[in-house]
Amino acid sequence: MKTLLWIQGLTCNGNTQSVLNGENPSFYELLTKVRLLFHPAVSYREKLHNVVERIKKGKEKLDILVVEGAITGDERFGRAGKYSITELLDILSRKAEYIIAAGNCASFGNIPALYSGNPDVRGLQFRFEKKDGYLPPDFKTSSGYPVINITGCPVHPAWFTQTVMAIVEGKDIMLDRFNRPKELFMYLPHDGCIRNEYFEWKVESEEFGHKEGCLFYNLGCRGPLTHAPCNKVLWNRVSSKTRAGMSCLGCTEFDFPLRENYFETKKNIGIPEEVPLGVTKRAYITITGVAKTLKNERLTKKLEETD
Amino acid sequence: MAKVQKVVLNRVEGEIDLKLVWEGNRIKDAYIIAPNFRGFEFILENKPVMDALVITPRICGICGHAHLIATTRAIEDIYHRAGVELDVPENALLIRDITLASEIVQNHIRWFYMFVMPDFLKLEKNRKLKKFEPIKGQQWQKAVDFSSKMVKVVAIFGGQWPHTSYSIPGGVVCEPTTFELLEAKAVIDSVIRFAEENVFGMDMEKYLAINDPEEYIEKARNSDLKTFINLCFKHGFDRIGRAYHRFLTVCEMEYLFSKGITKRKRKDFDVGKVKEVDSYSFLTESGIKHGGERYSWAKAVRYEGLPYETSPLSRRINNGDRLFQTLLEKYRDSYLVRTWARIDEIMKMLFAMKKWIEKIDTKEPFYKKPSVEPSKLTGSGTGMCEAARGSLIHQIEVKKGRITKYNIITPSTWNLGPRCEKYPSPAEKAIKGLDSTLKAEMVLRSFDVCSVCTTH
Amino acid sequence: MSKIRKAAKEEKKKEIVRVACRLFAQRGYYNTTIPDIAEEMGMSVGNLYNYFKSKEELAKYIMQYSSRLLGEEIRKINEENIPTKEKIYKIVRKFFEIGQQQPELIEYFLRVFLSNREVFEEGCEGFLCVQEVVTELMLFLEEGARKGDLRQQDFFPAFVTLMGPLGGMVFLQGEKVLPKTPLEYSDELAENIWRALKAD
Ligand code: SF4
């Protein structure tokens, strides 16, 4: 059975909490397929130090290393037990067959990397867009994979547990340019959003608090610009931000913490600065101009009042 | 000579170290060390004020929603002080309470089963406790299932848990249908059944009528709370873990608790009397300082100069709850009473959630857009809420819509912060005098340790 | 249809547009009939119907045709790597150049399109028939503001500030009160538009 070790850097624990919400498989179901060496919130007899020393001496094999949280080498700002976070990585990254970055902090550095008081904060292999993480750009574990980034702030439990299942079952995992599992991150939150028809016909929400309307034009929705299957693999298996009425924040992308004004669409003279992935601004403006003029009557009413 | 021992804690939210100073076989002094620091208050500086709604929930993966509510209220307070009344719709206030309560119930379930009960497995070898074993134990698994189920309620209204930002100045972003409300209700009912059958061994109605601990023990069927209480008596946890017997609650919640402080008597809470002290903190008014006697990233928080415990127990006491007044008289603010109060809150919150959800009127609005753009705001505001672990305070200053200062005082800062010149923090005090490391860890866990909130 | 025949048909269409445009502008939309246009073209009425099924269709086509023509020209300017200010100068000049070369198009816009809205109700609502021009102007304005050259504002005031003066100038020319050709005022007008739109 493959082994799994979960360590934490600078984190909010949100990825752990999220993974605990998992279904199909749940976290504990997953742990019948892999042997957990240690998890800071779960283990009760095992101590991190002992596990690490065993791995170091070759007495314990480490198959899957999961890292939650951003990496800093500065011990004043972050430690994991008796180790600095980078010390821990130095020992474990050489031994692990696979390394998974769970969430945006471990992937890109994310919010903790914004703190100017500690400039030494990064992701495992990236720092925001650049391959300037703690591990070298060409780093690969013994399986031949780079660090597999399962991004998101937080990570979605199913994305995580299913990636581990893919490893356990020896499946090929296709990766995208940020080393995310392609088959998950080839979707956009826009795909499957229940507001999609409003998007199509340019019926734009002017304000929050309504079932109707698309949040792209005024309220900052990043659904058409973000890679994540949030409206395919639903959150907590019941909904998603855009379904509930909240703009997608683009939290699976490296630039999530670098952007500002999440609840507003950046516009220049009333025209959105960024347009959906895959279309030119010219095409977007043309099509929206047409859609705006040719109305879909149904979408102009409160849903309760439609035929 | 005093012996110094350093203990690294697992099964807490994040990284916490405990430095114990031993004298013979007693702990003479205890230092709670929060070694990790991310700098959220600094990161928030100069951001557009609305972005705090996205950033502050990410302070904590387990109580992020409480941070969202505190931020929302703080921004609403800025509006209010600037003379702009927001008129937040009743529906929005109800949903915020429902989702906050969902997060709290989720927290208490996970904490009790994942962090508290496994300690007893270490304390005694007992086949009957096998079901509490992490990962494999049946009760552990149920706790994970039902705590996960509970936060589906947050997802129904807010899209996801953890880390949603669906509560905004003026209301909430959602406009649920009757059917979504019914789904949320079904989730609540299902968690109630879990609580009745597994946690309390008693129907909700009966439990809410309990005024006396003996009465509970007598009437309850076999249940995990009952098992816990018996274990506490058996191992003397009704006598250890006492803090200052002073309680603080900054917010009220309908049907659940009122705000106030209790020293010897109950008094009103006044946020102006809250002060942070940084003499033992790396984080000071004049920048980051290491060395000397400084040992934690957290600051100490004092109310009128005194340390206070803030927690579900504080909420019960400040609410004048009969069961807990009795418990307090008998066992003071011990491990048993503090922990029981957390578990107790599961049932009380579920009860309140059911009431709140009935009051939602889908024909009424859920959001009212503020008449002034947030980018025009200049001023300051305070937002408070009662989170899983106790009182949470956010203070924001803004200039032309941008944050100039953001100050966060979390429940864990109150309970687990470092000492000030005069007093150790409540948790440090509660550990003093104990005779084993395991007990020290357990007493610390009775405060529901969250290091990520302690330091943020 | 062979390529050559297609091209020939396109050419013919252009010719019809020019003639119809002139007649509509001179005599008014309702006073011009399809036989009038056929006669002026020297073709049979039946043949003309091969190109346009109705007068209304022809009228709309003329608008789309001019929009495409002008849109194409602005697009070229948009794609040039030159400062925003210079783009304004070029757009204004291009507009008047077309006006000078094909005055009937502008006349048509003012005297038919704007005066007989009922004809254009279906299929030409909103910006539909002038989509290309509006799209290019949107792209121009967006880019200018993104670069920080133009002041942020709502789209419509900016659009009118840009297009209004051009229409005004052509109108005055039509009224025969302009001492010089609009093209000769082009730079001055462009400067005014630039100053009105530029960032502080
Ligand atoms: S709300 Fe966002 S995700 Fe949904 S349709 Fe609109 S743009 Fe797409």
Tab-separated table of N, CA, C and O and ligand atoms in Angstrom, chain A residues 189-190 193 195-196 199 213-216 221-224 231 242 248, ligand 1:
chain	number	residue	atom	x	y	z
A	189	PRO	N	-15.125	27.709	-14.192
A	189	PRO	CA	-16.338	27.811	-13.374
A	189	PRO	C	-17.538	28.266	-14.213
A	189	PRO	O	-18.683	27.957	-13.905
A	190	HIS	N	-17.266	28.955	-15.272
A	190	HIS	CA	-18.299	29.400	-16.204
A	190	HIS	C	-19.046	28.207	-16.834
A	190	HIS	O	-20.229	28.319	-17.138
A	193	CYS	N	-22.333	26.959	-15.039
A	193	CYS	CA	-22.947	27.930	-14.124
A	193	CYS	C	-24.413	28.103	-14.507
A	193	CYS	O	-24.751	28.207	-15.682
A	195	ARG	N	-26.127	30.576	-14.305
A	195	ARG	CA	-26.393	31.922	-14.827
A	195	ARG	C	-25.933	32.084	-16.273
A	195	ARG	O	-25.920	33.190	-16.815
A	196	ASN	N	-25.519	30.969	-16.852
A	196	ASN	CA	-24.920	31.038	-18.176
A	196	ASN	C	-25.807	31.668	-19.237
A	196	ASN	O	-25.332	32.355	-20.129
A	199	PHE	N	-25.510	35.238	-19.121
A	199	PHE	CA	-24.245	35.660	-19.728
A	199	PHE	C	-24.426	35.746	-21.241
A	199	PHE	O	-24.069	36.730	-21.874
A	213	GLY	N	-29.479	37.034	-13.434
A	213	GLY	CA	-28.390	37.882	-13.906
A	213	GLY	C	-27.036	37.203	-13.845
A	213	GLY	O	-26.805	36.292	-13.063
A	214	CYS	N	-26.158	37.679	-14.716
A	214	CYS	CA	-24.789	37.176	-14.747
A	214	CYS	C	-23.891	38.196	-14.056
A	214	CYS	O	-24.106	39.404	-14.156
A	215	LEU	N	-22.890	37.690	-13.371
A	215	LEU	CA	-22.076	38.559	-12.512
A	215	LEU	C	-20.807	39.044	-13.210
A	215	LEU	O	-19.949	39.659	-12.587
A	216	PHE	N	-20.699	38.743	-14.492
A	216	PHE	CA	-19.438	39.034	-15.196
A	216	PHE	C	-19.208	40.508	-15.459
A	216	PHE	O	-18.119	41.031	-15.242
A	221	CYS	N	-17.178	38.793	-11.665
A	221	CYS	CA	-17.069	37.337	-11.769
A	221	CYS	C	-15.904	36.929	-12.670
A	221	CYS	O	-15.778	37.391	-13.792
A	222	ARG	N	-15.084	35.999	-12.160
A	222	ARG	CA	-13.925	35.517	-12.919
A	222	ARG	C	-14.199	34.161	-13.570
A	222	ARG	O	-13.286	33.527	-14.089
A	223	GLY	N	-15.464	33.742	-13.504
A	223	GLY	CA	-15.825	32.424	-14.043
A	223	GLY	C	-15.285	32.139	-15.438
A	223	GLY	O	-14.729	31.073	-15.691
A	224	PRO	N	-15.410	33.082	-16.376
A	224	PRO	CA	-14.951	32.787	-17.737
A	224	PRO	C	-13.429	32.916	-17.907
A	224	PRO	O	-12.922	32.755	-19.002
A	231	ASN	N	-18.285	24.408	-11.171
A	231	ASN	CA	-19.694	24.194	-11.470
A	231	ASN	C	-19.939	22.845	-12.120
A	231	ASN	O	-21.009	22.584	-12.653
A	242	THR	N	-20.916	30.975	-7.741
A	242	THR	CA	-21.747	31.684	-8.720
A	242	THR	C	-23.196	31.214	-8.666
A	242	THR	O	-24.108	31.991	-8.914
A	248	CYS	N	-17.249	34.562	-8.906
A	248	CYS	CA	-16.060	33.707	-8.828
A	248	CYS	C	-14.878	34.623	-8.550
A	248	CYS	O	-14.748	35.689	-9.153
D	1	SF4	S1	-21.958	34.430	-13.165
D	1	SF4	FE1	-19.816	34.108	-13.766
D	1	SF4	S2	-19.610	31.911	-14.099
D	1	SF4	FE2	-21.813	32.372	-14.049
D	1	SF4	S3	-22.386	32.716	-16.199
D	1	SF4	FE3	-21.860	34.713	-15.367
D	1	SF4	S4	-19.694	34.930	-15.839
D	1	SF4	FE4	-20.151	32.772	-16.069
